[in-house]
PDB file of C-alpha atoms in Angstrom:
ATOM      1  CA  UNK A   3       0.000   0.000   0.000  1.00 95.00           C
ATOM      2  CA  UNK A   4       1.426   3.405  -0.707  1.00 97.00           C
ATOM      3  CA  UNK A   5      -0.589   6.251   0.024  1.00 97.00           C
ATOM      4  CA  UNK A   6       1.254   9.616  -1.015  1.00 97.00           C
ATOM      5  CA  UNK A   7      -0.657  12.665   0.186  1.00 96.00           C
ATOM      6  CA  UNK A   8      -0.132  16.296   1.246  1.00 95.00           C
ATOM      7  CA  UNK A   9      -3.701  16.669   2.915  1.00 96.00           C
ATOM      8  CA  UNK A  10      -5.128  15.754   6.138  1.00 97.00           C
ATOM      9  CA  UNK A  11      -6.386  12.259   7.266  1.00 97.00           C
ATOM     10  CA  UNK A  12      -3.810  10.057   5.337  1.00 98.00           C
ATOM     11  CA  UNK A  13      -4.062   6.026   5.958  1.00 98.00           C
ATOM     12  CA  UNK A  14      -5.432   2.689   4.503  1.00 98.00           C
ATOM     13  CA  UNK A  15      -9.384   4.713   5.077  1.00 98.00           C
ATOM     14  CA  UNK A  16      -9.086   8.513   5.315  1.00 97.00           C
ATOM     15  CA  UNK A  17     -12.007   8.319   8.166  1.00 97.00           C
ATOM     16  CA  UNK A  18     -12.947   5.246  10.429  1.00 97.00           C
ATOM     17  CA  UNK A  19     -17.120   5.549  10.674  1.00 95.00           C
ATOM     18  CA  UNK A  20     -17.493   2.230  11.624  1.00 97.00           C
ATOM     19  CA  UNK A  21     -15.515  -1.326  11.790  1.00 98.00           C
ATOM     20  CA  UNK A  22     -11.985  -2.326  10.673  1.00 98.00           C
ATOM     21  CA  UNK A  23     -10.999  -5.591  11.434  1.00 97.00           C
ATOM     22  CA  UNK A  24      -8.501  -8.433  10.726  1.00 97.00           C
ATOM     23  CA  UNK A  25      -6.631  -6.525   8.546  1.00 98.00           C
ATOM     24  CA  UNK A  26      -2.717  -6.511   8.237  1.00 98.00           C
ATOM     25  CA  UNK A  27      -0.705  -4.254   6.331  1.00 98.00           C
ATOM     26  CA  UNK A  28       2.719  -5.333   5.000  1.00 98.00           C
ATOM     27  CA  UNK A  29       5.544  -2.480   4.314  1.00 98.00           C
ATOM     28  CA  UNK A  30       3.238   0.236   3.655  1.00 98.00           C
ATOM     29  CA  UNK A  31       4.808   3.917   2.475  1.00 98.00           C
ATOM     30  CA  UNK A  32       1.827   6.196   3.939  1.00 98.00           C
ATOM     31  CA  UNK A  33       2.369  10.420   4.417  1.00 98.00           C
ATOM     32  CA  UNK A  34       0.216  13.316   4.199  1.00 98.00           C
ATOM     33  CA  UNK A  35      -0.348  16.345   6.498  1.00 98.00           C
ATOM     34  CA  UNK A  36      -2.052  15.504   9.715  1.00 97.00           C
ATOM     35  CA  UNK A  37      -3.640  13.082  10.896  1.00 98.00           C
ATOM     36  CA  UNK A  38      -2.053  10.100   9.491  1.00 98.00           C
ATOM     37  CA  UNK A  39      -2.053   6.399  10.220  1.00 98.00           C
ATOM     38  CA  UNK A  40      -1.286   3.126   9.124  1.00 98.00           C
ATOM     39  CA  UNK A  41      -4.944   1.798   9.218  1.00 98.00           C
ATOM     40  CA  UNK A  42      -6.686   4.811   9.532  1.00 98.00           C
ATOM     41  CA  UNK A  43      -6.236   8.727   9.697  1.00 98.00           C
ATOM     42  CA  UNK A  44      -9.320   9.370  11.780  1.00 98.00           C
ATOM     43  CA  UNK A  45     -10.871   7.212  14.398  1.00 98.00           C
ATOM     44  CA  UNK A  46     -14.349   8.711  15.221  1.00 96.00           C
ATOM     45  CA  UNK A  47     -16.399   8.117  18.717  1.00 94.00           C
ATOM     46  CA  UNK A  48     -18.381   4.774  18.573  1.00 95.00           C
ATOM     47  CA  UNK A  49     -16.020   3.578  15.661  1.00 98.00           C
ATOM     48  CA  UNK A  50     -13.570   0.510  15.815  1.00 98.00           C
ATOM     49  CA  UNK A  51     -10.461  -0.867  15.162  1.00 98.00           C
ATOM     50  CA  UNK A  52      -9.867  -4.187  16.042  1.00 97.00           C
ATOM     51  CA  UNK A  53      -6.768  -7.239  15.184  1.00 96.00           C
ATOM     52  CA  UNK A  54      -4.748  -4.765  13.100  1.00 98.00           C
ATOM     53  CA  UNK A  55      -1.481  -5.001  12.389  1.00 98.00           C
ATOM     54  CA  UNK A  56       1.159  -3.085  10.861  1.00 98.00           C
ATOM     55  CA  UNK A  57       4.405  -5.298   9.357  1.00 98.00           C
ATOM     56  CA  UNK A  58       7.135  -5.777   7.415  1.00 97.00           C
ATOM     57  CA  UNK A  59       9.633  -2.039   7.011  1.00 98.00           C
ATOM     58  CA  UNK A  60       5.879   0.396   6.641  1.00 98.00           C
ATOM     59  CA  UNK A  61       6.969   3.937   6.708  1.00 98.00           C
ATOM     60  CA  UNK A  62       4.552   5.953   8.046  1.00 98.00           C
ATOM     61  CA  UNK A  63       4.880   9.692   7.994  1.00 98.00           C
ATOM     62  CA  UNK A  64       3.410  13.115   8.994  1.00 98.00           C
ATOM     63  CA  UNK A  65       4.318  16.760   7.880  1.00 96.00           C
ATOM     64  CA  UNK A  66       2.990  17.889  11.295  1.00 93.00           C
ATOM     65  CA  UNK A  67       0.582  16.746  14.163  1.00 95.00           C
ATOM     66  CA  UNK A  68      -1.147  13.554  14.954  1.00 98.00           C
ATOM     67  CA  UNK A  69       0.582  10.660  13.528  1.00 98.00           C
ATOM     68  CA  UNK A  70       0.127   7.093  14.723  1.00 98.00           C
ATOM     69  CA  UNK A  71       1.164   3.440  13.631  1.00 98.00           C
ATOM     70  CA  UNK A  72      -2.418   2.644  13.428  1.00 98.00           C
ATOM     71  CA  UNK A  73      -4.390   6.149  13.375  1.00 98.00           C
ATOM     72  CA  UNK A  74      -3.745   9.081  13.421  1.00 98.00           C
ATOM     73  CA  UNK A  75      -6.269  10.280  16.090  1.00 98.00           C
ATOM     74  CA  UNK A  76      -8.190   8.240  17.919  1.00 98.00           C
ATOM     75  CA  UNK A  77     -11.884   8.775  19.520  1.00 97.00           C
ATOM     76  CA  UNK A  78     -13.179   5.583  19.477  1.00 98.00           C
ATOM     77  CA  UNK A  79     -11.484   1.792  20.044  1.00 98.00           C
ATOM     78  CA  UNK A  80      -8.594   0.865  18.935  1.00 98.00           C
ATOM     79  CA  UNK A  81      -8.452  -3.286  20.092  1.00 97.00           C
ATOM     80  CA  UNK A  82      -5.431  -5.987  19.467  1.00 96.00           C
ATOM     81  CA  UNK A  83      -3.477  -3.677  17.167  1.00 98.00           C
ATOM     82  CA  UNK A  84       0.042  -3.389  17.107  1.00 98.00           C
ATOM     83  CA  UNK A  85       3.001  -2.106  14.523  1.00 98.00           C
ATOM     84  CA  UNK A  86       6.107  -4.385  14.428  1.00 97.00           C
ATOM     85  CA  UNK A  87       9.884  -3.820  14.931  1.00 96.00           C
ATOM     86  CA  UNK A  88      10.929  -2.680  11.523  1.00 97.00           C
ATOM     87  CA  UNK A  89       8.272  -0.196  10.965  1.00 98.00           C
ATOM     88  CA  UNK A  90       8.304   3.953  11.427  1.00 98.00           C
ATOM     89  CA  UNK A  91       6.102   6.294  12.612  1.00 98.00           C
ATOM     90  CA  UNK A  92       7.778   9.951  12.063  1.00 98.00           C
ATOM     91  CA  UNK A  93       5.948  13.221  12.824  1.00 97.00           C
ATOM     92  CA  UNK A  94       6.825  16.591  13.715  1.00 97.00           C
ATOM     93  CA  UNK A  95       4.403  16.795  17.355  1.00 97.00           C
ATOM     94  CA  UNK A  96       2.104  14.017  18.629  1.00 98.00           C
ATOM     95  CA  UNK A  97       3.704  11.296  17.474  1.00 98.00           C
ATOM     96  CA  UNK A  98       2.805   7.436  18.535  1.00 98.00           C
ATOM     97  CA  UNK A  99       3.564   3.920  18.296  1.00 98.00           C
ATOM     98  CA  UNK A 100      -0.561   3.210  18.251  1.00 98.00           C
ATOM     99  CA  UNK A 101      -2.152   6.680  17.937  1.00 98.00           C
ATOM    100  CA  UNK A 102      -0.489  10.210  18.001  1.00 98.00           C
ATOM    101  CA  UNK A 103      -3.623  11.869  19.607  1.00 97.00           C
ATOM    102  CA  UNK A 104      -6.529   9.866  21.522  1.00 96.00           C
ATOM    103  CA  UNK A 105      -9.371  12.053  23.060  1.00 92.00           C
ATOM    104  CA  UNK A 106     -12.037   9.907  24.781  1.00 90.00           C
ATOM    105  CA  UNK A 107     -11.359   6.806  23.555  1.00 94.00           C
ATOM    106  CA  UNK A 108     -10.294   3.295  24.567  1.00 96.00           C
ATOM    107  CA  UNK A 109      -6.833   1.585  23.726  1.00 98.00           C
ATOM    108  CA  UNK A 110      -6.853  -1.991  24.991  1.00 97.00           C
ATOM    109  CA  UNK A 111      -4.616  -5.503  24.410  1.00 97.00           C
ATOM    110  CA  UNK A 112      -2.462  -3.216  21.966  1.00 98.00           C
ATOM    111  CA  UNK A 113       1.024  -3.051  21.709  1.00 98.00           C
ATOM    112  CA  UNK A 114       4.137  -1.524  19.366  1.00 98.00           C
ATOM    113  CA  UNK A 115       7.588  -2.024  18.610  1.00 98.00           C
ATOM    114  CA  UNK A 116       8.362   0.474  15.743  1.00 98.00           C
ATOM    115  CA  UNK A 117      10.924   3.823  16.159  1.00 98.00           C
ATOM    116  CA  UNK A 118       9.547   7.119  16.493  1.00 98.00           C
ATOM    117  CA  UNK A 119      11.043   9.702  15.223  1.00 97.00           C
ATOM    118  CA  UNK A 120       9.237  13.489  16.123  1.00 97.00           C
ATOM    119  CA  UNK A 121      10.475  16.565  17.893  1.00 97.00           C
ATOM    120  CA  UNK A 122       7.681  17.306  21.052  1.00 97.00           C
ATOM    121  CA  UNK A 123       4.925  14.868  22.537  1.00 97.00           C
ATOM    122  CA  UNK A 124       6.192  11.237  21.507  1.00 98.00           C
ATOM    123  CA  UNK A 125       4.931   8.424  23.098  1.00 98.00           C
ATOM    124  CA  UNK A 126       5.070   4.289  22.747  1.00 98.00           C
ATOM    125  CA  UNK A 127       2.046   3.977  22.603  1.00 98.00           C
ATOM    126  CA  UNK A 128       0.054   7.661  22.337  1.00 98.00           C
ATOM    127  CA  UNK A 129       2.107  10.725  21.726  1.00 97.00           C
ATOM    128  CA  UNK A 130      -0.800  13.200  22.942  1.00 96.00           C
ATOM    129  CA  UNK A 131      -3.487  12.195  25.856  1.00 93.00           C
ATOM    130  CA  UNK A 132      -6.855  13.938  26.343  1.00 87.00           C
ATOM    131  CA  UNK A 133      -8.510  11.962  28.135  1.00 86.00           C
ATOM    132  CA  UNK A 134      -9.654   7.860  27.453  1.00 91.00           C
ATOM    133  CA  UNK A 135      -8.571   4.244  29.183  1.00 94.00           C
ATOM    134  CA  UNK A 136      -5.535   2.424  28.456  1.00 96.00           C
ATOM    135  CA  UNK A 137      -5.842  -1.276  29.302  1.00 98.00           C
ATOM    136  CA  UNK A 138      -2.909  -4.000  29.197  1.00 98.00           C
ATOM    137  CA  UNK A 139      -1.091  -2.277  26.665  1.00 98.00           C
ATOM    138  CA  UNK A 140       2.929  -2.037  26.171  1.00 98.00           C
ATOM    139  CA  UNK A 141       5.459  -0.625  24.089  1.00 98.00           C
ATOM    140  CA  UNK A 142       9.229  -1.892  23.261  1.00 97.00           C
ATOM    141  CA  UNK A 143      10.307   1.015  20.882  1.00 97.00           C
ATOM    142  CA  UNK A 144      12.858   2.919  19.836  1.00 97.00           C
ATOM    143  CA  UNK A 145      13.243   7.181  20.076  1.00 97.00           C
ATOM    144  CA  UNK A 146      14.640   9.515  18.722  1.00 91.00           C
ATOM    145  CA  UNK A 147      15.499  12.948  20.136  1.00 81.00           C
ATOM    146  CA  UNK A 148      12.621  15.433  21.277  1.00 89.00           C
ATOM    147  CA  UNK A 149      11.200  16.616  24.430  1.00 96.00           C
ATOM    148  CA  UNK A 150       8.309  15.218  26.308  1.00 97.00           C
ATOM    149  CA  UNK A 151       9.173  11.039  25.161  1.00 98.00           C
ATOM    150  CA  UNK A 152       7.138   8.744  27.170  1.00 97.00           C
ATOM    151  CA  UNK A 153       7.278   5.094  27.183  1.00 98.00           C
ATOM    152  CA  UNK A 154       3.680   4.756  27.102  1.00 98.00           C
ATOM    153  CA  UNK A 155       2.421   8.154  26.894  1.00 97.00           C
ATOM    154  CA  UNK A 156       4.344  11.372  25.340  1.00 97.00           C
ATOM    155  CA  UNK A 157       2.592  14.025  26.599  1.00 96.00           C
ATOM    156  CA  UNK A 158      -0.919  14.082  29.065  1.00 93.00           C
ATOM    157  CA  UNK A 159      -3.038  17.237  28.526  1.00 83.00           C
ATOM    158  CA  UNK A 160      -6.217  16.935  30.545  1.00 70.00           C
ATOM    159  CA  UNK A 161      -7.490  15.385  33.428  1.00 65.00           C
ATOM    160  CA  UNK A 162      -9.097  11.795  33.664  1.00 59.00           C
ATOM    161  CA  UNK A 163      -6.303   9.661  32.786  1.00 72.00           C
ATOM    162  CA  UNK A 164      -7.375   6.109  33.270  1.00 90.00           C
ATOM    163  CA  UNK A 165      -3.886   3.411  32.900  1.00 96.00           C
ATOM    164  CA  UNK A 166      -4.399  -0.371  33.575  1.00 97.00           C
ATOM    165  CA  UNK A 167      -1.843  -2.303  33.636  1.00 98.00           C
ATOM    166  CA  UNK A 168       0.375  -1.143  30.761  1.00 98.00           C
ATOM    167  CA  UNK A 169       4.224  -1.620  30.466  1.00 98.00           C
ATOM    168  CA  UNK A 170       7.038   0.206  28.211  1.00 97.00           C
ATOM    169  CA  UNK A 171      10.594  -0.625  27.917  1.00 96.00           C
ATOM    170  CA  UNK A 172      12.623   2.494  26.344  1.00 92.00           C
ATOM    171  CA  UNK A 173      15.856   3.294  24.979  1.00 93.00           C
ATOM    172  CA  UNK A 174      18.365   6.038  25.945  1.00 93.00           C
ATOM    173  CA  UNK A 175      15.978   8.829  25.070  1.00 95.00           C
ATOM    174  CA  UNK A 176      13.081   7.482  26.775  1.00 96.00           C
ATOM    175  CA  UNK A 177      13.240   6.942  30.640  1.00 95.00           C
ATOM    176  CA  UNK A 178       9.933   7.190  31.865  1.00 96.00           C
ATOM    177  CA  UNK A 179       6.442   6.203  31.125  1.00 97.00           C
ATOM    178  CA  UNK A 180       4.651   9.631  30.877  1.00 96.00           C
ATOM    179  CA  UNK A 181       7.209  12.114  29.126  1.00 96.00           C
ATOM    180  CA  UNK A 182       5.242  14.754  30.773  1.00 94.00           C
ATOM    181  CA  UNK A 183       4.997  13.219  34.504  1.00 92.00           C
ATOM    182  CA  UNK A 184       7.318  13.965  37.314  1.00 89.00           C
ATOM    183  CA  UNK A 185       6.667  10.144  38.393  1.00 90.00           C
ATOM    184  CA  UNK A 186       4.584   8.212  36.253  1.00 91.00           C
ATOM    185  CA  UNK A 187       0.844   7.364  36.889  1.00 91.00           C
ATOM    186  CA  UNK A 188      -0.811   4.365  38.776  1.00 93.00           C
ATOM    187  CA  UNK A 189      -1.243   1.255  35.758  1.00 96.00           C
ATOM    188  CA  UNK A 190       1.849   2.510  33.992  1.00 97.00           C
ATOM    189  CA  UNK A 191       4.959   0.304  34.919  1.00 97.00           C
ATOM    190  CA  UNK A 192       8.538  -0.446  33.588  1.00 97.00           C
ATOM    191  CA  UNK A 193       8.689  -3.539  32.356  1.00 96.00           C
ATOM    192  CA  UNK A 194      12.125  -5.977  33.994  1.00 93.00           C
ATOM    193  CA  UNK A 195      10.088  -9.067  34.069  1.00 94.00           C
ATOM    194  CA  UNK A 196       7.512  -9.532  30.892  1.00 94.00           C
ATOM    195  CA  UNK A 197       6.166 -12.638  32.023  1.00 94.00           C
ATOM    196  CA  UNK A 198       4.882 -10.926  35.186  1.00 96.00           C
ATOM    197  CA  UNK A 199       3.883  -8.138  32.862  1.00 96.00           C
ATOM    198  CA  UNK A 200       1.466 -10.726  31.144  1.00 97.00           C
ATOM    199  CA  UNK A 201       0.167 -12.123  34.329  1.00 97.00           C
ATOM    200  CA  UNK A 202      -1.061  -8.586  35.439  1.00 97.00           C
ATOM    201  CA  UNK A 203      -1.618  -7.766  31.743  1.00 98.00           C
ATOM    202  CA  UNK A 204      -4.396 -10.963  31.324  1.00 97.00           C
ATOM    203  CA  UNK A 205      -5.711 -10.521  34.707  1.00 97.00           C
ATOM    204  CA  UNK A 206      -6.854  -6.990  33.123  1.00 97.00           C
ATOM    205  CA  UNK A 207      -7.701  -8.339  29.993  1.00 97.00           C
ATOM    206  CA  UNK A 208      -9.762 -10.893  31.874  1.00 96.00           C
ATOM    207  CA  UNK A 209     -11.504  -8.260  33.666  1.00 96.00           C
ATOM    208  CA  UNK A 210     -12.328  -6.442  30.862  1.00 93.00           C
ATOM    209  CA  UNK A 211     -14.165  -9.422  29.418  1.00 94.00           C
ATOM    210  CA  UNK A 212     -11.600  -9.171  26.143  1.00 94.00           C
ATOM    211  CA  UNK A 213     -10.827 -11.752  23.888  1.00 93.00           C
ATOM    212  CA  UNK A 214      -7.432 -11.993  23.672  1.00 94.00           C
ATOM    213  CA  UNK A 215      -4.985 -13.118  26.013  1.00 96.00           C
ATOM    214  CA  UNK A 216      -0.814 -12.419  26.184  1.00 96.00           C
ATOM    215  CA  UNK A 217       1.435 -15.256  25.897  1.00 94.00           C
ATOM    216  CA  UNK A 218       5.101 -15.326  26.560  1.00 93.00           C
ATOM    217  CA  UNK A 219       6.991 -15.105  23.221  1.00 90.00           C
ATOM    218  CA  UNK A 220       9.770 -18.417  23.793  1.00 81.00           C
ATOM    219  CA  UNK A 221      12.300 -16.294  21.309  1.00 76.00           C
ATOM    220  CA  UNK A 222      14.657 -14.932  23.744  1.00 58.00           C
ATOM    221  CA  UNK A 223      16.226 -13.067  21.091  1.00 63.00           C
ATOM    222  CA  UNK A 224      13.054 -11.509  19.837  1.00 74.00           C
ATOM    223  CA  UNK A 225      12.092  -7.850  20.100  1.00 86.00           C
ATOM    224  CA  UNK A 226       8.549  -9.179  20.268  1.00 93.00           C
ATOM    225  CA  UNK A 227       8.267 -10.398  24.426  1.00 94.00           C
ATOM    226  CA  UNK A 228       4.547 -10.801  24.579  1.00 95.00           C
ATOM    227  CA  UNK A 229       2.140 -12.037  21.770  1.00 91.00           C
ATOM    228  CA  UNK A 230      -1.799 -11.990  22.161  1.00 91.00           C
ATOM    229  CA  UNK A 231      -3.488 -15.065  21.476  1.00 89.00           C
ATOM    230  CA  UNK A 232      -7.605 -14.906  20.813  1.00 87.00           C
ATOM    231  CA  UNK A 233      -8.822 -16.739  22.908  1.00 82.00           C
ATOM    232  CA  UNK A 234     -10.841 -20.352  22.404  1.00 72.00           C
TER     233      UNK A 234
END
């Protein structure tokens, strides 16, 4: 898929006003303006993304704000999704591994492994945070330099943050979990031991009544620790 624009709301659909699901995208060259994703440039409330995936070396790339592995901004649910090791997500602010904005909506059993490359409000997972829940997600990615580089979160605007039990593992640049937090919030936790990252992970998913589970990845050398797993 290539998708070379210079507008807003650049991705596999420009605008999510429904359903995307089971849908993977293999080395994928996507730009435009704002608002750009791998799956989809906007999210809206109500709408859905569920078991996508974004592989193989995709490139995806915004001139300015709100750029995300999977959307670009996020208001609705984003569910199972994650972008792989060899894939980019480059912005100029509000840059993320999943989303680069979310406002009021849900992230949950989601996970990414890409670099980031942006200059202000980069995060593993969501660059910019208005307000939503977070539910067993976790990031292994790489950063480049920029202020305000959170392992989970880049930058946290408004009140009612909601994090349950999410994990991040950073590089050099990144050495917290909120890039914008003194100490990071309650749910958000460093991951040294990912199999007791999936316990607490499931037990959320569990909770949540979610149908997909994290497994151990038995790779040592992988950059992948955790799978999910639908479960039967």
């Amino acid at each position: 898929l290539v998708v070379n624009s210079t507008e807003d709301n650049a991705g596999f659909i420009e605008n999510n006003k429904g359903t995307v699901k089971n849908l993977t995208l293999k080395d994928a060259k996507i730009s435009g303006n704002n608002y750009v994703g791998g799956v989809v440039g906007e999210n809206y409330d109500g709408c859905t993304i569920e078991n996508c995936h974004v592989t193989g070396a995709s490139v995806i790339t915004g001139s300015s704000h709100s750029v995300g592995g999977v959307a670009g901004f996020n208001g609705g649910n984003i569910l199972a999704c994650h972008v792989a090791n060899d894939c980019s997500v480059n912005g100029d602010v509000d840059v993320g591994g999943i989303a680069g904005c979310n406002d009021c909506g849900t992230v949950t059993g989601c996970y990414a492994l890409c670099s980031l490359d942006g200059n202000e409000r980069i995060g593993g997972i969501i660059g910019l945070y208005n307000s939503g829940i977070y539910t067993a997600c976790y990031s292994k990615c790489s950063y480049s330099s920029g202020s305000y580089i959170g392992g989970i979160v880049g930058y946290i605007f408004a009140e009612g943050r909601t994090f349950i039990a999410c994990y991040w593992h950073g590089n050099e640049n990144c050495d917290k979990g909120v890039g914008s937090a003194d100490i990071d919030p309650e749910g958000i936790t460093k991951a040294t031991d990912w199999s007791k990252a999936a316990e607490e992970m499931n037990e959320a998913l569990e909770a949540a009544g979610f149908g997909y589970q994290y497994e151990v990845n038995s790779d040592s050398q992988t950059t992948e620790p955790l799978v999910p797993r639908k479960k039967q």
